[in-house]
Coordinates of C-alpha atoms in Angstrom, one line a residue:
Chain A
X376 CA -42.7 -69.2 -101.7
X377 CA -44.4 -71.0 -98.6
X378 CA -42.4 -69.2 -96.1
X379 CA -43.7 -65.8 -97.1
X380 CA -46.8 -65.8 -95.0
X381 CA -46.2 -67.1 -91.4
X382 CA -46.6 -71.0 -90.7
X383 CA -49.7 -70.9 -88.4
X384 CA -51.8 -68.7 -90.4
X385 CA -51.0 -70.6 -93.6
X386 CA -52.4 -74.1 -92.4
X387 CA -55.8 -72.5 -91.9
X388 CA -55.5 -70.9 -95.1
X389 CA -54.6 -74.1 -96.9
X390 CA -57.6 -76.1 -95.4
X391 CA -60.0 -73.1 -96.4
X392 CA -58.4 -73.4 -99.9
X393 CA -58.8 -77.2 -100.1
X394 CA -62.4 -76.7 -99.1
X395 CA -63.3 -74.7 -102.0
X396 CA -61.8 -77.1 -104.5
X397 CA -64.7 -79.8 -106.1
X398 CA -63.5 -83.4 -105.6
X399 CA -62.0 -84.8 -108.7
X400 CA -61.0 -81.4 -110.2
X401 CA -57.9 -80.7 -111.9
X402 CA -55.8 -78.2 -110.0
X403 CA -52.5 -76.1 -110.7
X404 CA -51.2 -74.7 -107.4
X405 CA -48.8 -71.6 -108.6
X406 CA -46.1 -71.4 -105.8
X407 CA -46.9 -74.6 -104.2
X408 CA -44.0 -74.7 -101.5
X409 CA -43.2 -78.1 -99.9
X410 CA -46.5 -79.7 -101.5
X411 CA -48.7 -79.4 -98.4
X412 CA -51.9 -77.9 -100.2
X413 CA -51.5 -80.2 -103.2
X414 CA -50.7 -83.1 -100.9
X415 CA -54.1 -82.7 -99.2
X416 CA -55.9 -81.9 -102.2
X417 CA -54.6 -85.3 -104.1
X418 CA -55.0 -87.5 -101.0
X419 CA -58.3 -86.2 -99.5
X420 CA -60.1 -84.9 -102.4
X421 CA -59.1 -87.0 -105.3
X422 CA -57.7 -83.9 -107.2
X423 CA -55.4 -84.5 -110.3
X424 CA -53.0 -81.6 -108.8
X425 CA -50.0 -80.0 -110.6
X426 CA -47.7 -77.5 -109.0
X427 CA -45.2 -74.8 -109.9
X428 CA -42.6 -73.7 -107.5
X429 CA -39.2 -71.5 -107.7
X430 CA -37.4 -73.4 -104.9
X431 CA -35.3 -76.5 -106.0
X432 CA -35.7 -77.7 -102.2
X433 CA -39.5 -77.3 -102.7
X434 CA -39.5 -79.1 -105.9
X435 CA -37.4 -82.1 -104.5
X436 CA -39.6 -82.3 -101.8
X437 CA -42.9 -82.6 -104.0
X438 CA -41.2 -84.7 -106.3
X439 CA -40.2 -87.2 -103.5
X440 CA -44.1 -87.1 -102.3
X441 CA -45.1 -88.3 -105.8
X442 CA -46.5 -84.7 -106.9
X443 CA -46.2 -83.3 -110.3
X444 CA -44.3 -80.1 -109.5
X445 CA -42.5 -78.1 -112.3
X446 CA -39.6 -75.5 -111.1
X447 CA -40.6 -72.3 -112.3
X448 CA -41.8 -68.7 -111.9
X449 CA -45.3 -67.5 -111.6
X450 CA -44.2 -64.3 -113.2
X451 CA -42.5 -65.8 -116.1
X452 CA -44.1 -69.5 -117.0
X453 CA -47.8 -69.2 -116.6
X454 CA -47.7 -68.0 -120.3
X455 CA -46.7 -71.2 -121.1
X456 CA -50.0 -72.9 -120.1
X457 CA -52.7 -73.3 -122.4
X458 CA -56.3 -71.7 -122.0
X459 CA -58.8 -73.7 -119.7
X460 CA -56.3 -76.2 -118.6
X461 CA -57.3 -76.4 -115.2
X462 CA -60.5 -76.2 -112.9
X463 CA -58.8 -74.3 -110.6
X464 CA -55.5 -72.3 -110.3
X465 CA -54.6 -71.6 -106.9
X466 CA -52.1 -69.0 -105.7
X467 CA -51.5 -69.1 -102.0
X468 CA -50.1 -66.5 -100.2
X469 CA -47.9 -65.7 -103.1
X470 CA -49.7 -62.9 -104.9
X471 CA -47.7 -60.2 -103.0
X472 CA -44.4 -61.5 -104.0
X473 CA -45.0 -61.8 -107.7
X474 CA -43.6 -58.9 -109.9
X475 CA -46.7 -58.3 -111.7
X476 CA -49.7 -59.4 -109.8
X477 CA -52.1 -58.2 -112.3
X478 CA -50.7 -60.2 -115.3
X479 CA -50.1 -63.6 -113.1
X480 CA -53.9 -62.8 -112.3
X481 CA -54.9 -62.5 -115.7
X482 CA -52.9 -65.8 -116.6
X483 CA -54.7 -67.5 -113.7
X484 CA -58.3 -66.7 -114.9
X485 CA -57.2 -67.7 -118.4
X486 CA -55.8 -71.1 -117.7
X487 CA -58.2 -72.1 -115.1
X488 CA -62.0 -72.2 -115.0
X489 CA -61.7 -70.5 -111.7
X490 CA -59.0 -68.8 -109.7
X491 CA -58.5 -69.1 -105.9
X492 CA -56.3 -66.4 -104.5
X493 CA -55.1 -65.9 -100.9
X494 CA -53.2 -63.1 -99.7
X495 CA -52.4 -61.2 -96.4
X496 CA -54.3 -58.0 -96.0
X497 CA -52.4 -54.8 -95.6
X498 CA -55.3 -52.9 -94.8
X499 CA -55.5 -54.7 -91.3
X500 CA -55.8 -52.2 -88.3
X501 CA -52.4 -53.4 -86.9
X502 CA -50.8 -52.4 -89.8
X503 CA -52.3 -49.3 -90.1
X504 CA -51.7 -48.5 -86.5
X505 CA -47.9 -49.0 -87.0
X506 CA -47.6 -46.8 -89.7
X507 CA -49.5 -44.3 -88.1
X508 CA -48.5 -44.2 -84.5
X509 CA -44.7 -45.5 -85.3
X510 CA -44.2 -43.8 -88.6
X511 CA -42.4 -47.0 -89.4
X512 CA -42.8 -49.9 -92.2
X513 CA -45.4 -52.1 -90.6
X514 CA -43.9 -55.4 -89.6
X515 CA -46.6 -58.0 -87.9
X516 CA -46.4 -61.7 -87.2
X517 CA -47.7 -62.4 -90.6
X518 CA -45.4 -60.3 -92.7
X519 CA -42.2 -60.3 -90.3
X520 CA -39.8 -58.7 -92.7
X521 CA -37.8 -55.5 -92.7
X522 CA -38.7 -53.0 -95.7
X523 CA -35.3 -53.8 -97.2
X524 CA -35.4 -57.3 -97.2
X525 CA -38.9 -58.3 -97.8
X526 CA -40.1 -60.7 -100.7
X527 CA -43.4 -59.1 -100.3
X528 CA -43.0 -56.2 -103.0
X529 CA -46.9 -55.9 -104.1
X530 CA -49.0 -56.0 -100.9
X531 CA -52.4 -54.8 -100.9
X532 CA -55.5 -54.4 -99.1
X533 CA -58.6 -56.4 -99.5
X534 CA -60.2 -53.4 -100.9
X535 CA -57.3 -52.8 -103.5
X536 CA -57.9 -56.8 -104.3
X537 CA -61.7 -56.3 -105.1
X538 CA -60.8 -53.0 -107.3
X539 CA -58.1 -55.1 -109.3
X540 CA -60.6 -58.0 -109.8
X541 CA -63.4 -55.5 -110.9
X542 CA -60.7 -54.2 -113.3
X543 CA -59.8 -57.5 -114.8
X544 CA -63.4 -58.2 -115.7
X545 CA -63.7 -61.3 -113.2
X546 CA -66.4 -61.9 -110.8
X547 CA -66.2 -63.0 -107.1
X548 CA -68.0 -66.4 -106.4
X549 CA -66.7 -66.4 -102.6
X550 CA -64.6 -64.4 -100.6
X551 CA -63.6 -65.2 -96.9
X552 CA -61.5 -63.1 -94.5
X553 CA -59.7 -64.6 -91.7
X554 CA -58.8 -62.8 -88.6
X555 CA -55.8 -63.0 -86.7
X556 CA -56.6 -66.2 -84.9
X557 CA -57.5 -67.9 -88.5
X558 CA -61.2 -67.7 -87.8
X559 CA -63.8 -67.0 -90.5
X560 CA -65.1 -63.6 -90.2
X561 CA -68.8 -63.0 -90.4
X562 CA -70.0 -63.7 -93.9
X563 CA -72.4 -60.6 -93.9
X564 CA -69.9 -58.1 -92.6
X565 CA -69.4 -55.2 -94.7
X566 CA -66.1 -54.8 -96.7
X567 CA -64.9 -52.1 -94.9
X568 CA -65.0 -54.2 -91.6
X569 CA -63.1 -57.1 -93.8
X570 CA -60.7 -54.5 -94.6
X571 CA -60.0 -53.4 -91.1
X572 CA -60.1 -56.9 -89.4
X573 CA -59.4 -59.5 -91.7
X574 CA -55.6 -60.6 -91.4
X575 CA -56.0 -62.6 -94.7
X576 CA -58.2 -63.1 -97.4
X577 CA -59.1 -66.0 -99.7
X578 CA -61.0 -65.3 -102.9
X579 CA -62.6 -67.6 -105.4
X580 CA -62.8 -65.7 -109.0
X581 CA -64.0 -66.8 -112.5
X582 CA -63.6 -64.9 -115.7
X583 CA -66.9 -63.1 -116.5
X584 CA -65.8 -62.1 -120.3
X585 CA -64.6 -64.4 -122.9
Chain B
X964 CA -6.9 -102.6 -129.0
X965 CA -7.9 -102.4 -132.6
X966 CA -8.6 -106.1 -132.9
X967 CA -10.5 -106.2 -129.3
X968 CA -12.9 -103.5 -130.5
X969 CA -13.7 -105.4 -133.6
X970 CA -14.3 -108.3 -131.5
X971 CA -16.9 -106.6 -129.3
X972 CA -18.6 -105.2 -132.7
X973 CA -19.7 -108.9 -133.3
X974 CA -19.1 -111.0 -130.2
X975 CA -19.9 -108.7 -127.4
X976 CA -18.9 -109.5 -123.5
X977 CA -22.7 -109.2 -122.5
X978 CA -25.9 -110.6 -123.3
X979 CA -27.0 -110.6 -127.3
X980 CA -30.2 -110.8 -129.0
X981 CA -30.0 -111.9 -132.8
X982 CA -33.0 -111.4 -134.8
X983 CA -33.1 -113.3 -138.1
X984 CA -34.5 -112.6 -141.4
X985 CA -38.3 -113.0 -139.9
X986 CA -37.9 -110.4 -137.7
X987 CA -36.4 -107.5 -139.6
X988 CA -35.6 -103.8 -138.4
X989 CA -37.7 -101.0 -140.2
X990 CA -35.1 -98.2 -140.7
X991 CA -36.6 -94.5 -141.0
X992 CA -33.9 -94.3 -144.0
X993 CA -36.2 -97.0 -145.9
X994 CA -34.4 -100.4 -145.8
X995 CA -35.4 -103.3 -143.8
X996 CA -32.2 -104.4 -141.6
X997 CA -32.0 -108.2 -141.3
X998 CA -30.4 -110.0 -139.6
X999 CA -29.4 -107.8 -136.8
X1000 CA -28.3 -107.9 -133.2
X1001 CA -28.9 -105.9 -130.2
X1002 CA -26.1 -106.3 -127.4
X1003 CA -27.3 -105.9 -123.8
X1004 CA -26.8 -106.1 -120.1
X1005 CA -29.4 -106.8 -117.4
X1006 CA -29.2 -106.0 -113.5
X1007 CA -31.6 -107.3 -110.9
X1008 CA -34.5 -109.8 -111.4
X1009 CA -37.7 -109.3 -113.1
X1010 CA -40.7 -109.6 -110.4
X1011 CA -43.6 -112.2 -111.2
X1012 CA -45.8 -109.3 -112.6
X1013 CA -43.3 -108.3 -114.9
X1014 CA -43.8 -105.0 -113.9
X1015 CA -40.5 -103.6 -112.6
X1016 CA -38.1 -103.5 -115.5
X1017 CA -36.5 -100.2 -116.3
X1018 CA -34.9 -99.8 -119.7
X1019 CA -31.8 -97.4 -119.2
X1020 CA -30.8 -95.4 -122.5
X1021 CA -27.3 -94.6 -123.3
X1022 CA -25.8 -91.6 -124.4
X1023 CA -23.6 -90.9 -127.6
X1024 CA -20.5 -93.0 -126.9
X1025 CA -22.0 -95.0 -124.3
X1026 CA -22.9 -98.6 -124.1
X1027 CA -24.7 -101.5 -122.3
X1028 CA -22.5 -101.7 -119.5
X1029 CA -24.4 -99.1 -117.4
X1030 CA -23.3 -100.6 -113.8
X1031 CA -20.6 -103.1 -114.3
X1032 CA -17.0 -102.8 -115.7
X1033 CA -16.4 -101.8 -119.2
X1034 CA -14.7 -104.8 -121.2
X1035 CA -12.0 -102.9 -122.9
X1036 CA -11.3 -100.2 -120.4
X1037 CA -12.1 -102.0 -116.9
X1038 CA -13.7 -98.8 -115.9
X1039 CA -17.0 -98.9 -113.8
X1040 CA -20.3 -98.8 -115.4
X1041 CA -20.9 -95.5 -116.8
X1042 CA -23.8 -94.6 -114.8
X1043 CA -22.8 -96.2 -111.5
X1044 CA -23.9 -93.0 -109.5
X1045 CA -27.3 -93.8 -110.7
X1046 CA -27.8 -97.4 -111.2
X1047 CA -26.9 -100.0 -108.6
X1048 CA -27.9 -101.7 -105.0
X1049 CA -29.4 -98.7 -103.2
X1050 CA -28.9 -96.4 -105.8
X1051 CA -31.8 -94.5 -107.3
X1052 CA -32.4 -97.0 -110.3
X1053 CA -31.9 -99.7 -107.5
X1054 CA -30.8 -102.9 -108.8
X1055 CA -32.1 -104.8 -105.8
X1056 CA -35.5 -103.4 -106.7
X1057 CA -35.8 -103.0 -110.4
X1058 CA -34.9 -105.0 -113.4
X1059 CA -32.6 -103.1 -115.1
X1060 CA -32.0 -103.3 -119.0
X1061 CA -29.3 -101.6 -120.8
X1062 CA -28.7 -102.0 -124.6
X1063 CA -26.0 -100.8 -126.9
X1064 CA -27.9 -98.8 -129.6
X1065 CA -28.0 -99.9 -133.2
X1066 CA -25.3 -97.7 -134.9
X1067 CA -23.1 -98.3 -132.1
X1068 CA -19.9 -100.6 -132.0
X1069 CA -20.5 -102.6 -128.6
X1070 CA -22.1 -105.5 -130.3
X1071 CA -25.5 -104.0 -131.4
X1072 CA -25.2 -104.0 -135.3
X1073 CA -23.6 -101.0 -136.4
X1074 CA -20.7 -100.0 -138.9
X1075 CA -18.1 -102.0 -137.4
X1076 CA -20.4 -105.2 -137.3
X1077 CA -19.8 -107.7 -139.9
X1078 CA -22.3 -107.3 -143.1
X1079 CA -23.2 -110.9 -143.6
X1080 CA -23.6 -110.3 -147.4
X1081 CA -20.1 -109.3 -147.5
X1082 CA -18.2 -110.7 -144.7
X1083 CA -16.4 -107.5 -144.2
X1084 CA -17.6 -104.7 -141.7
X1085 CA -20.8 -102.7 -142.6
X1086 CA -18.9 -99.5 -142.9
X1087 CA -20.9 -96.8 -144.7
X1088 CA -23.1 -99.2 -146.2
X1089 CA -25.1 -99.4 -143.0
X1090 CA -28.4 -97.1 -143.7
X1091 CA -27.9 -94.2 -141.7
X1092 CA -29.7 -94.6 -138.3
X1093 CA -32.2 -92.5 -136.4
X1094 CA -33.1 -92.3 -132.8
X1095 CA -36.7 -93.8 -133.7
X1096 CA -34.6 -96.7 -135.3
X1097 CA -32.8 -97.1 -132.0
X1098 CA -36.1 -97.1 -129.8
X1099 CA -37.7 -99.4 -132.4
X1100 CA -35.0 -102.0 -132.0
X1101 CA -35.0 -101.7 -128.1
X1102 CA -39.2 -102.3 -128.1
X1103 CA -38.1 -105.5 -130.4
X1104 CA -35.6 -106.5 -127.5
X1105 CA -38.2 -105.8 -124.8
X1106 CA -40.9 -107.9 -126.7
X1107 CA -38.1 -110.8 -126.8
X1108 CA -37.6 -110.3 -122.8
X1109 CA -41.4 -110.8 -122.7
X1110 CA -41.8 -107.5 -121.2
X1111 CA -45.0 -105.6 -122.1
X1112 CA -44.9 -102.4 -120.2
X1113 CA -41.6 -100.7 -118.6
X1114 CA -42.1 -99.2 -115.3
X1115 CA -39.3 -96.6 -116.7
X1116 CA -37.4 -95.6 -119.3
X1117 CA -34.4 -93.5 -118.2
X1118 CA -31.7 -91.3 -120.1
X1119 CA -29.3 -88.5 -120.4
X1120 CA -28.5 -86.7 -123.5
X1121 CA -29.2 -88.8 -126.7
X1122 CA -30.6 -91.4 -124.2
X1123 CA -33.0 -88.7 -123.0
X1124 CA -34.3 -88.4 -126.6
X1125 CA -34.6 -92.2 -126.7
X1126 CA -36.7 -91.6 -123.5
X1127 CA -38.8 -89.0 -125.4
X1128 CA -39.1 -91.3 -128.7
X1129 CA -40.2 -94.1 -126.4
X1130 CA -43.3 -92.4 -124.9
X1131 CA -43.9 -91.1 -128.5
X1132 CA -43.9 -94.5 -130.2
X1133 CA -44.9 -96.6 -127.4
X1134 CA -47.2 -94.6 -125.1
X1135 CA -48.9 -97.5 -123.5
X1136 CA -45.8 -99.2 -122.8
X1137 CA -44.0 -96.6 -120.7
X1138 CA -45.2 -96.0 -117.0
X1139 CA -42.8 -93.5 -116.0
X1140 CA -40.2 -91.6 -117.8
X1141 CA -37.0 -89.8 -116.9
X1142 CA -35.5 -87.7 -119.5
X1143 CA -32.3 -85.9 -118.3
X1144 CA -29.8 -83.0 -119.8
X1145 CA -31.7 -83.7 -123.4
X1146 CA -33.7 -81.8 -126.0
X1147 CA -36.7 -82.4 -128.2
X1148 CA -34.6 -81.6 -131.1
X1149 CA -30.8 -80.8 -132.1
X1150 CA -30.2 -76.8 -132.3
X1151 CA -28.0 -75.7 -135.1
X1152 CA -25.2 -75.2 -132.4
X1153 CA -25.4 -78.8 -131.7
X1154 CA -25.4 -80.2 -135.6
X1155 CA -22.2 -77.8 -135.9
X1156 CA -20.2 -79.3 -132.9
X1157 CA -21.1 -82.8 -134.3
X1158 CA -20.1 -81.8 -138.0
X1159 CA -16.8 -80.6 -136.5
X1160 CA -16.4 -84.3 -135.3
X1161 CA -17.2 -86.0 -138.4
X1162 CA -15.0 -83.9 -140.7
X1163 CA -12.3 -84.6 -138.1
X1164 CA -12.6 -88.4 -138.6
X1165 CA -13.1 -88.2 -142.4
X1166 CA -9.9 -85.7 -142.9
X1167 CA -7.9 -88.4 -141.4
X1168 CA -5.9 -90.5 -144.3
X1169 CA -6.6 -93.5 -142.5
X1170 CA -10.4 -93.1 -142.6
X1171 CA -10.3 -94.3 -146.4
X1172 CA -13.8 -93.4 -147.3
X1173 CA -15.1 -95.5 -144.3
X1174 CA -13.1 -98.9 -145.2
X1175 CA -10.3 -98.3 -143.1
X1176 CA -11.0 -101.9 -141.4
X1177 CA -10.3 -103.7 -144.9
X1178 CA -6.9 -101.8 -145.1
X1179 CA -6.0 -102.8 -141.4
X1180 CA -5.7 -99.1 -140.1
X1181 CA -7.7 -97.1 -138.0
X1182 CA -8.4 -93.2 -138.2
X1183 CA -7.3 -92.6 -134.4
X1184 CA -6.1 -89.1 -134.8
X1185 CA -9.4 -87.8 -136.4
X1186 CA -11.4 -89.7 -133.9
X1187 CA -9.2 -88.3 -131.0
X1188 CA -9.8 -84.7 -132.3
X1189 CA -13.4 -85.2 -132.8
X1190 CA -13.6 -86.4 -129.0
X1191 CA -11.6 -83.5 -127.6
X1192 CA -13.8 -80.8 -129.5
X1193 CA -16.8 -82.8 -128.2
X1194 CA -15.6 -83.1 -124.5
X1195 CA -15.1 -79.1 -124.1
X1196 CA -19.0 -79.2 -124.8
X1197 CA -19.7 -81.5 -121.9
X1198 CA -18.0 -79.2 -119.4
X1199 CA -18.8 -75.9 -118.6
X1200 CA -16.3 -72.7 -118.8
X1201 CA -16.6 -72.4 -114.9
X1202 CA -15.5 -76.0 -114.4
X1203 CA -12.8 -75.8 -116.8
X1204 CA -11.5 -72.6 -115.1
X1205 CA -11.9 -74.2 -111.7
X1206 CA -9.8 -77.3 -112.5
X1207 CA -7.3 -76.0 -115.0
X1208 CA -7.1 -72.7 -115.2
X1209 CA -4.1 -71.7 -117.1
X1210 CA -1.9 -73.9 -115.0
X1211 CA 1.1 -75.6 -116.8
X1212 CA 1.5 -79.2 -117.1
X1213 CA 4.6 -80.5 -115.3
X1214 CA 6.8 -77.3 -116.1
X1215 CA 7.3 -73.8 -114.8
X1216 CA 7.4 -71.7 -117.9
X1217 CA 5.8 -72.1 -121.5
X1218 CA 8.4 -73.9 -123.5
X1219 CA 7.6 -71.8 -126.8
X1220 CA 6.6 -74.9 -128.5
X1221 CA 3.2 -76.7 -129.6
X1222 CA 3.7 -79.4 -126.9
X1223 CA 1.0 -79.5 -124.1
X1224 CA 2.1 -76.7 -122.1
X1225 CA -1.3 -76.1 -120.6
X1226 CA -2.7 -78.7 -118.1
X1227 CA -6.3 -78.6 -120.4
X1228 CA -4.3 -79.4 -123.3
X1229 CA -3.0 -82.5 -121.9
X1230 CA -6.3 -83.3 -120.3
X1231 CA -7.9 -83.2 -123.9
X1232 CA -5.2 -85.1 -125.4
X1233 CA -5.7 -87.7 -122.9
X1234 CA -9.7 -87.8 -123.4
X1235 CA -9.0 -88.2 -127.3
X1236 CA -6.6 -91.0 -127.2
X1237 CA -8.3 -93.1 -124.4
X1238 CA -11.6 -92.7 -126.3
X1239 CA -10.3 -94.2 -129.5
X1240 CA -9.3 -97.4 -127.8
X1241 CA -12.9 -97.9 -127.0
X1242 CA -14.8 -96.4 -130.0
X1243 CA -15.2 -97.1 -133.7
X1244 CA -14.8 -94.3 -136.1
X1245 CA -17.6 -95.1 -138.2
X1246 CA -20.0 -95.4 -135.1
X1247 CA -19.2 -92.2 -134.3
X1248 CA -20.4 -90.8 -137.6
X1249 CA -23.6 -92.8 -137.1
X1250 CA -24.7 -91.8 -133.5
X1251 CA -23.7 -88.1 -134.3
X1252 CA -26.1 -88.3 -137.2
X1253 CA -28.9 -89.8 -135.3
X1254 CA -28.8 -86.9 -132.9
X1255 CA -28.4 -84.3 -135.6
X1256 CA -31.8 -85.8 -137.4
X1257 CA -33.9 -85.9 -134.1
X1258 CA -36.6 -83.4 -134.2
X1259 CA -39.7 -85.1 -132.2
X1260 CA -42.0 -82.3 -133.0
X1261 CA -41.2 -82.4 -136.8
X1262 CA -42.7 -85.9 -136.9
X1263 CA -45.8 -84.6 -135.3
X1264 CA -46.6 -81.7 -137.4
X1265 CA -44.6 -79.2 -135.7
X1266 CA -46.3 -79.7 -132.5
X1267 CA -44.1 -81.3 -129.7
X1268 CA -47.1 -81.8 -127.3
X1269 CA -48.9 -83.7 -130.1
X1270 CA -46.3 -86.5 -129.8
X1271 CA -47.4 -86.9 -126.1
X1272 CA -51.2 -86.7 -126.9
X1273 CA -52.7 -90.0 -125.4
X1274 CA -49.9 -90.9 -123.2
X1275 CA -50.5 -91.1 -119.5
X1276 CA -46.7 -91.8 -118.8
X1277 CA -45.5 -89.8 -115.5
X1278 CA -42.6 -87.7 -116.4
X1279 CA -39.6 -86.2 -114.4
X1280 CA -37.6 -83.8 -116.6
X1281 CA -34.1 -82.7 -114.9
X1282 CA -31.7 -80.1 -116.4
X1283 CA -28.5 -78.8 -115.1
X1284 CA -27.7 -74.8 -114.7
X1285 CA -24.4 -75.1 -116.5
X1286 CA -25.3 -77.4 -119.3
X1287 CA -25.0 -75.3 -122.6
X1288 CA -25.2 -78.5 -124.8
X1289 CA -28.6 -78.9 -123.9
X1290 CA -29.8 -76.1 -121.7
X1291 CA -32.6 -75.4 -119.3
X1292 CA -34.6 -73.8 -122.1
X1293 CA -34.7 -77.3 -124.2
X1294 CA -36.1 -79.0 -121.1
X1295 CA -38.4 -76.1 -120.6
X1296 CA -39.7 -77.0 -124.3
X1297 CA -40.3 -80.6 -123.1
X1298 CA -42.1 -79.5 -119.9
X1299 CA -44.3 -77.0 -122.0
X1300 CA -45.4 -80.0 -124.4
X1301 CA -45.9 -82.1 -121.4
X1302 CA -48.3 -79.8 -119.8
X1303 CA -50.1 -78.9 -123.0
X1304 CA -50.7 -82.7 -123.6
X1305 CA -51.8 -82.9 -120.0
X1306 CA -49.3 -85.5 -118.9
X1307 CA -48.1 -85.6 -115.1
X1308 CA -44.8 -84.0 -115.1
X1309 CA -42.2 -82.8 -112.8
X1310 CA -39.4 -80.3 -113.6
X1311 CA -36.2 -79.7 -111.6
X1312 CA -33.0 -77.8 -112.8
X1313 CA -30.0 -79.1 -110.9
X1314 CA -27.6 -76.2 -109.7
X1315 CA -24.2 -77.2 -110.6
X1316 CA -20.9 -76.1 -112.6
X1317 CA -20.1 -79.3 -114.2
X1318 CA -21.8 -79.0 -117.4
X1319 CA -23.6 -81.4 -119.4
X1320 CA -21.8 -84.3 -117.9
X1321 CA -23.3 -83.6 -114.4
X1322 CA -25.8 -86.3 -115.3
X1323 CA -23.3 -88.7 -115.0
X1324 CA -22.0 -87.7 -111.8
X1325 CA -23.1 -88.0 -108.1
X1326 CA -24.5 -84.7 -107.5
X1327 CA -26.9 -84.8 -104.4
X1328 CA -29.9 -82.8 -105.6
X1329 CA -30.1 -84.6 -108.7
X1330 CA -30.1 -88.0 -107.2
X1331 CA -32.4 -87.0 -104.2
X1332 CA -35.0 -85.7 -106.8
X1333 CA -34.6 -89.0 -109.0
X1334 CA -34.8 -91.4 -106.2
X1335 CA -37.9 -89.4 -104.8
X1336 CA -39.4 -89.5 -108.2
X1337 CA -38.7 -93.3 -108.8
X1338 CA -39.9 -94.0 -105.2
X1339 CA -43.2 -92.6 -105.5
X1340 CA -43.9 -94.0 -109.2
X1341 CA -42.8 -97.5 -107.8
X1342 CA -45.7 -97.1 -105.0
X1343 CA -47.9 -96.1 -107.7
X1344 CA -47.1 -99.2 -109.8
X1345 CA -47.3 -101.5 -106.8
X1346 CA -43.7 -102.1 -106.6
X1347 CA -42.6 -103.6 -103.1
X1348 CA -39.4 -102.4 -101.5
X1349 CA -36.8 -105.0 -101.6
X1350 CA -36.8 -105.0 -97.6
X1351 CA -40.6 -105.4 -97.4
X1352 CA -40.4 -108.0 -100.2
X1353 CA -37.7 -109.9 -98.1
X1354 CA -39.7 -109.5 -94.8
X1355 CA -42.7 -111.1 -96.5
X1356 CA -40.6 -114.1 -97.5

């Protein structure tokens, strides 16, 4: 799952996510890939980290690093986790590849006190331009797949995501958009600007109700 | 062969710990078993901290000879792929203990052992054995060896059940656990196959109500049939097809008889007949029964997670895609419970067509995963690598 977004942007994204997590927290990383984020969290932030990863190669790599990672699928296996089992549940660059993003988010908010979600923004101006002027399905550095072989079956814009969060009755504690160079965009920029110029976004959420 | 196997039951070609009347084994069936014996092998050396001991638990018809030649068949140790110098369970680094289970026939007290009260083999007079009994006896052996905490308890199939039972019974004594190709309980299908095997043994006229030794006979035909049926469950349909298909055995056309025309028939007959040379029929009844009775959640009010609450053991659970005896869904029950009990758990499903028996084989992804798990656990436990230990000297 780690290969879904391009590597260069993923690194910045990982550090940003790692920064949000409190020291010593209990963390579940859904779609943890080769365990890069979990390793940063356990090594530098004293986190009790667990992971779920679909690929056998990813799981093997994680287990060899001493990480506790379970081979599984975000779409089907989150249901097995008890309520409030973690301080944070992280979904890094994976939301758009799930079959049921809404249910995955619901489970994350149920399992964790907080959820951290990062995803590529399909509202970025380059993507809009591709569709508008070339009339082809957009293919960018960050989303470098043809329409017929992409694992990213549920792409959304930052705007779309904010709507879904609202629908789920969750609150946004923090939101960060990264431009195409991986730099944080101005905090006080309006949503439409983020939606236009943010190449990816990171959201920290928590449940409002229940 | 019959005489030799009786000898192994009382005087095994391995170490043996004998527990006298002052140290009885409390059995789940009720009685105290005393005296009793545990036959075991060790490999490697216990370090000064006594922190590098790994207990390997064997499967249904396995034995203590995990990494050395079997005394009756002379075949290499049954887990040579996993245990040995430079293997994941590295005998240059770890002190490896493997004991024959209670109810077995290779030197630990079982139905083939002599009942001291009668001077004849126990036969069916031995109380029925459970997986928990096996583990309780192993814990007494570990005490006897002066080891407080095991670095790891590892095992596949029935050995995996013992691993789960170890953590449930002695959470403070297991640093890491490696249950492989196993289940938290026996399913109806598992029990059904075992019952077929037991009925085959008991239908053999030479079984004589379990007293065959007194009559100087052995129910070899029944036991061979039991093994043939069981052996099918250890393989996968795909592997059988690939290996045998409909190929004929040393002939070009069917003989229109009940000879072993097909290679698969010949193979199974061989598996059956070679098994009876090394295994005791009554022992087969006892070990299959122990698996059937295994239902860890039932001992904890129906909640498997409760069996693990309070333990801090780090787990690596492994299943195999083509294992239909203990399928991945069984492994997921274990993982689910461990997660609910907040234990650190890793889980991997290995892609293979080799069925349940894959855990005994040199499957590269399986070996790599277990190696990585044990390596990182050894670092966490502060067990030095053999090369570094040598350099320090």
